[in-house]
Amino acid sequence: MNDKFVLRPSQPTDTHAIFELIKALAEYEKLSHAVVGSVEALQKHLFGSRPYAEAIVAESDGKAVGFALYSYNYSTFLTKPGIYLEDLFVLPEYRRQGIGKAIFKYLAELAVERDCGRMEWSVLDWNKPAIAFYHQIGAEILADWRICRITF
Amino acid sequence: MNDKFVLRPSQPTDTHAIFELIKALAEYEKLSHAVVGSVEALQKHLFGSRPYAEAIVAESDGKAVGFALYSYNYSTFLTKPGIYLEDLFVLPEYRRQGIGKAIFKYLAELAVERDCGRMEWSVLDWNKPAIAFYHQIGAEILADWRICRITF
């Protein structure tokens, strides 16, 4: 399953491809209008002097066909950081090869390596296939927590 | 309202006081058993070579009476970081002076200053007074997103 693609940390030269994948993700979600960022800003936030996020790339046929972008949150009770997975996307024509599951495994191993206490992400509550998959890989869904947001 | 306390970024010498406030928060939530971390780990994660979180302290009567601890997440659509508020706690005897609201204002200004696109935090869905307060300060509650977690 793992011989058709490789996962690796992103490099500065990947930023354009990652931004294209972000746009493909938005298109898939019918949210293209919501992509108002720029490849320059992404470059700065991934690889600048003050990085805010990290990314990994799934490569197949010599091109980036998927990515995951994550940041770190923090548990004050554990006094340990956690990985927060912001985005995971695989181009539709490269699905059903196990790339998504391999990305979760890669990030879980990275989290353990960096002494993180947990790994978290969000899901829409009506997305039953995704929730079933997350249960299958050992995740719990925090039923009674809601995310609050102020937008600037 | 603002003359009885000051808010300021935490310093390495605050770590012990912050850890005491974390324990007070856990006690207030009847979750003291869940505090398994250490002041040494907190010190490293706030002020070490690879910081994972930042904190601010509310000071009154010359002592730390409240704190907020936050990390950064990232919006790929905005290509902007966001502030994620992990914990906000004020000692019960120092409440009703506006410290909590001042902390939200402080962090929102910090978020704007750092060109963040948003500020987020989580709330228990049955905590109606908190939700009413968050609406009052201009937050939206993301009704259909759920947090997924793998614990190591």
mmCIF file of C-alpha atoms in Angstrom, chain A residues 19 22 25-26 29 31 34-39 41-42 44-45 50 52-54 67 69 71-81 84 86-87 104 107-108 111-112 114-126 134 137-152, chain B residues 19 22 25-26 29 31 34-39 41-42 44-45 50 52-54 67 69 71-81 84 86-87 104 107-108 111-112 114-126 134 137-152:
data_model
loop_
_atom_site.group_PDB
_atom_site.id
_atom_site.type_symbol
_atom_site.label_atom_id
_atom_site.label_comp_id
_atom_site.label_asym_id
_atom_site.label_seq_id
_atom_site.Cartn_x
_atom_site.Cartn_y
_atom_site.Cartn_z
ATOM 1 C CA PHE A 19 -1.212 26.411 -1.995
ATOM 2 C CA ILE A 22 -5.398 24.275 -0.519
ATOM 3 C CA LEU A 25 -9.510 21.456 -1.110
ATOM 4 C CA ALA A 26 -11.575 24.652 -1.118
ATOM 5 C CA GLU A 29 -15.732 21.910 -0.373
ATOM 6 C CA LEU A 31 -15.583 27.191 -0.681
ATOM 7 C CA ALA A 34 -13.146 31.706 1.034
ATOM 8 C CA VAL A 35 -9.535 31.332 -0.127
ATOM 9 C CA VAL A 36 -8.323 34.892 0.257
ATOM 10 C CA GLY A 37 -4.735 34.134 1.275
ATOM 11 C CA SER A 38 -1.526 34.164 -0.725
ATOM 12 C CA VAL A 39 1.345 31.834 -1.458
ATOM 13 C CA ALA A 41 2.030 34.584 3.260
ATOM 14 C CA LEU A 42 1.957 30.773 3.420
ATOM 15 C CA LYS A 44 6.393 33.122 5.484
ATOM 16 C CA HIS A 45 4.199 31.284 8.006
ATOM 17 C CA ARG A 50 8.514 32.827 13.224
ATOM 18 C CA TYR A 52 3.127 29.275 12.821
ATOM 19 C CA ALA A 53 2.475 25.911 11.172
ATOM 20 C CA GLU A 54 4.188 22.917 9.603
ATOM 21 C CA PHE A 67 -0.851 17.464 2.146
ATOM 22 C CA LEU A 69 -0.938 21.188 7.649
ATOM 23 C CA SER A 71 0.094 23.541 14.321
ATOM 24 C CA TYR A 72 0.681 22.919 18.012
ATOM 25 C CA ASN A 73 -1.725 23.512 20.860
ATOM 26 C CA TYR A 74 -1.034 22.932 24.543
ATOM 27 C CA SER A 75 -2.501 21.011 27.443
ATOM 28 C CA THR A 76 -1.884 22.809 30.734
ATOM 29 C CA PHE A 77 -3.026 19.738 32.717
ATOM 30 C CA LEU A 78 -0.514 17.480 30.955
ATOM 31 C CA THR A 79 2.030 20.323 30.460
ATOM 32 C CA LYS A 80 2.552 18.868 27.015
ATOM 33 C CA PRO A 81 2.054 20.247 23.520
ATOM 34 C CA TYR A 84 -3.596 20.197 15.933
ATOM 35 C CA GLU A 86 -5.790 21.934 10.460
ATOM 36 C CA ASP A 87 -6.093 20.430 6.986
ATOM 37 C CA PHE A 104 -2.607 10.169 10.364
ATOM 38 C CA LEU A 107 1.524 12.606 12.415
ATOM 39 C CA ALA A 108 0.749 10.354 15.387
ATOM 40 C CA ALA A 111 3.479 13.628 17.977
ATOM 41 C CA VAL A 112 4.894 10.807 20.107
ATOM 42 C CA ARG A 114 7.941 15.262 20.063
ATOM 43 C CA ASP A 115 6.470 14.196 23.422
ATOM 44 C CA CYS A 116 2.995 15.501 22.606
ATOM 45 C CA GLY A 117 0.139 14.362 24.833
ATOM 46 C CA ARG A 118 -2.429 14.230 22.073
ATOM 47 C CA MET A 119 -3.394 14.949 18.512
ATOM 48 C CA GLU A 120 -6.592 16.772 17.652
ATOM 49 C CA TRP A 121 -8.611 17.928 14.658
ATOM 50 C CA SER A 122 -12.184 18.922 13.872
ATOM 51 C CA VAL A 123 -14.980 17.286 11.919
ATOM 52 C CA LEU A 124 -18.454 18.375 10.834
ATOM 53 C CA ASP A 125 -20.973 16.508 12.985
ATOM 54 C CA TRP A 126 -22.989 15.347 9.951
ATOM 55 C CA TYR A 134 -11.837 8.506 13.062
ATOM 56 C CA ILE A 137 -8.238 4.816 14.065
ATOM 57 C CA GLY A 138 -8.780 5.221 17.808
ATOM 58 C CA ALA A 139 -10.002 8.804 18.104
ATOM 59 C CA GLU A 140 -12.697 10.003 20.465
ATOM 60 C CA ILE A 141 -15.165 12.686 19.356
ATOM 61 C CA LEU A 142 -15.632 15.318 22.080
ATOM 62 C CA ALA A 143 -19.422 15.494 21.984
ATOM 63 C CA ASP A 144 -20.068 18.432 24.312
ATOM 64 C CA TRP A 145 -17.347 20.919 23.386
ATOM 65 C CA ARG A 146 -18.036 23.738 20.928
ATOM 66 C CA ILE A 147 -15.505 25.950 19.201
ATOM 67 C CA CYS A 148 -15.976 29.699 19.692
ATOM 68 C CA ARG A 149 -14.563 32.153 17.169
ATOM 69 C CA ILE A 150 -14.007 35.866 16.818
ATOM 70 C CA THR A 151 -13.062 36.873 13.273
ATOM 71 C CA PHE A 152 -11.084 40.049 12.604
ATOM 72 C CA PHE B 19 1.253 26.380 37.518
ATOM 73 C CA ILE B 22 -3.555 25.806 36.594
ATOM 74 C CA LEU B 25 -8.437 25.918 37.732
ATOM 75 C CA ALA B 26 -8.389 22.109 37.860
ATOM 76 C CA GLU B 29 -13.414 22.093 37.690
ATOM 77 C CA LEU B 31 -10.362 17.778 37.817
ATOM 78 C CA ALA B 34 -6.047 15.300 35.683
ATOM 79 C CA VAL B 35 -3.128 17.626 36.436
ATOM 80 C CA VAL B 36 -0.220 15.304 35.792
ATOM 81 C CA GLY B 37 2.226 17.875 34.406
ATOM 82 C CA SER B 38 5.116 19.686 36.022
ATOM 83 C CA VAL B 39 6.293 23.241 36.504
ATOM 84 C CA ALA B 41 7.835 21.144 31.639
ATOM 85 C CA LEU B 42 5.668 24.279 31.640
ATOM 86 C CA LYS B 44 10.389 24.704 28.992
ATOM 87 C CA HIS B 45 7.283 24.942 26.803
ATOM 88 C CA ARG B 50 11.094 25.844 21.075
ATOM 89 C CA TYR B 52 4.744 25.863 22.223
ATOM 90 C CA ALA B 53 2.537 28.365 24.040
ATOM 91 C CA GLU B 54 2.490 31.862 25.503
ATOM 92 C CA PHE B 67 -3.843 33.903 33.659
ATOM 93 C CA LEU B 69 -2.482 30.541 28.093
ATOM 94 C CA SER B 71 -1.094 28.925 21.269
ATOM 95 C CA TYR B 72 -1.368 29.640 17.549
ATOM 96 C CA ASN B 73 -3.356 27.729 14.986
ATOM 97 C CA TYR B 74 -3.509 28.466 11.263
ATOM 98 C CA SER B 75 -6.118 29.154 8.612
ATOM 99 C CA THR B 76 -5.003 27.891 5.216
ATOM 100 C CA PHE B 77 -7.855 29.749 3.492
ATOM 101 C CA LEU B 78 -6.824 33.078 5.035
ATOM 102 C CA THR B 79 -3.101 32.120 5.123
ATOM 103 C CA LYS B 80 -3.079 33.734 8.539
ATOM 104 C CA PRO B 81 -2.332 32.435 12.018
ATOM 105 C CA TYR B 84 -6.162 29.630 20.200
ATOM 106 C CA GLU B 86 -6.418 27.156 25.826
ATOM 107 C CA ASP B 87 -7.104 28.373 29.357
ATOM 108 C CA PHE B 104 -10.241 38.715 25.965
ATOM 109 C CA LEU B 107 -5.720 38.893 23.372
ATOM 110 C CA ALA B 108 -7.935 40.239 20.584
ATOM 111 C CA ALA B 111 -4.169 38.929 17.585
ATOM 112 C CA VAL B 112 -4.795 41.990 15.419
ATOM 113 C CA ARG B 114 0.179 39.956 14.944
ATOM 114 C CA ASP B 115 -2.006 39.921 11.827
ATOM 115 C CA CYS B 116 -4.069 36.945 12.988
ATOM 116 C CA GLY B 117 -7.305 36.251 11.137
ATOM 117 C CA ARG B 118 -9.198 35.039 14.169
ATOM 118 C CA MET B 119 -9.185 34.034 17.786
ATOM 119 C CA GLU B 120 -10.732 30.771 18.939
ATOM 120 C CA TRP B 121 -11.416 28.817 22.108
ATOM 121 C CA SER B 122 -13.742 26.036 23.260
ATOM 122 C CA VAL B 123 -16.723 25.925 25.586
ATOM 123 C CA LEU B 124 -18.873 23.147 27.017
ATOM 124 C CA ASP B 125 -22.238 23.241 25.235
ATOM 125 C CA TRP B 126 -24.200 23.218 28.521
ATOM 126 C CA TYR B 134 -19.092 34.954 24.388
ATOM 127 C CA ILE B 137 -18.271 39.960 23.113
ATOM 128 C CA GLY B 138 -18.910 39.202 19.446
ATOM 129 C CA ALA B 139 -18.007 35.529 19.156
ATOM 130 C CA GLU B 140 -19.822 32.956 17.086
ATOM 131 C CA ILE B 141 -20.276 29.399 18.382
ATOM 132 C CA LEU B 142 -19.510 26.864 15.646
ATOM 133 C CA ALA B 143 -22.543 24.627 16.162
ATOM 134 C CA ASP B 144 -21.728 21.742 13.815
ATOM 135 C CA TRP B 145 -17.997 21.195 14.338
ATOM 136 C CA ARG B 146 -16.733 18.558 16.763
ATOM 137 C CA ILE B 147 -13.222 18.160 18.117
ATOM 138 C CA CYS B 148 -11.596 14.753 17.547
ATOM 139 C CA ARG B 149 -8.808 13.583 19.815
ATOM 140 C CA ILE B 150 -6.249 10.800 19.973
ATOM 141 C CA THR B 151 -4.506 10.594 23.348
ATOM 142 C CA PHE B 152 -1.034 9.053 23.676
#
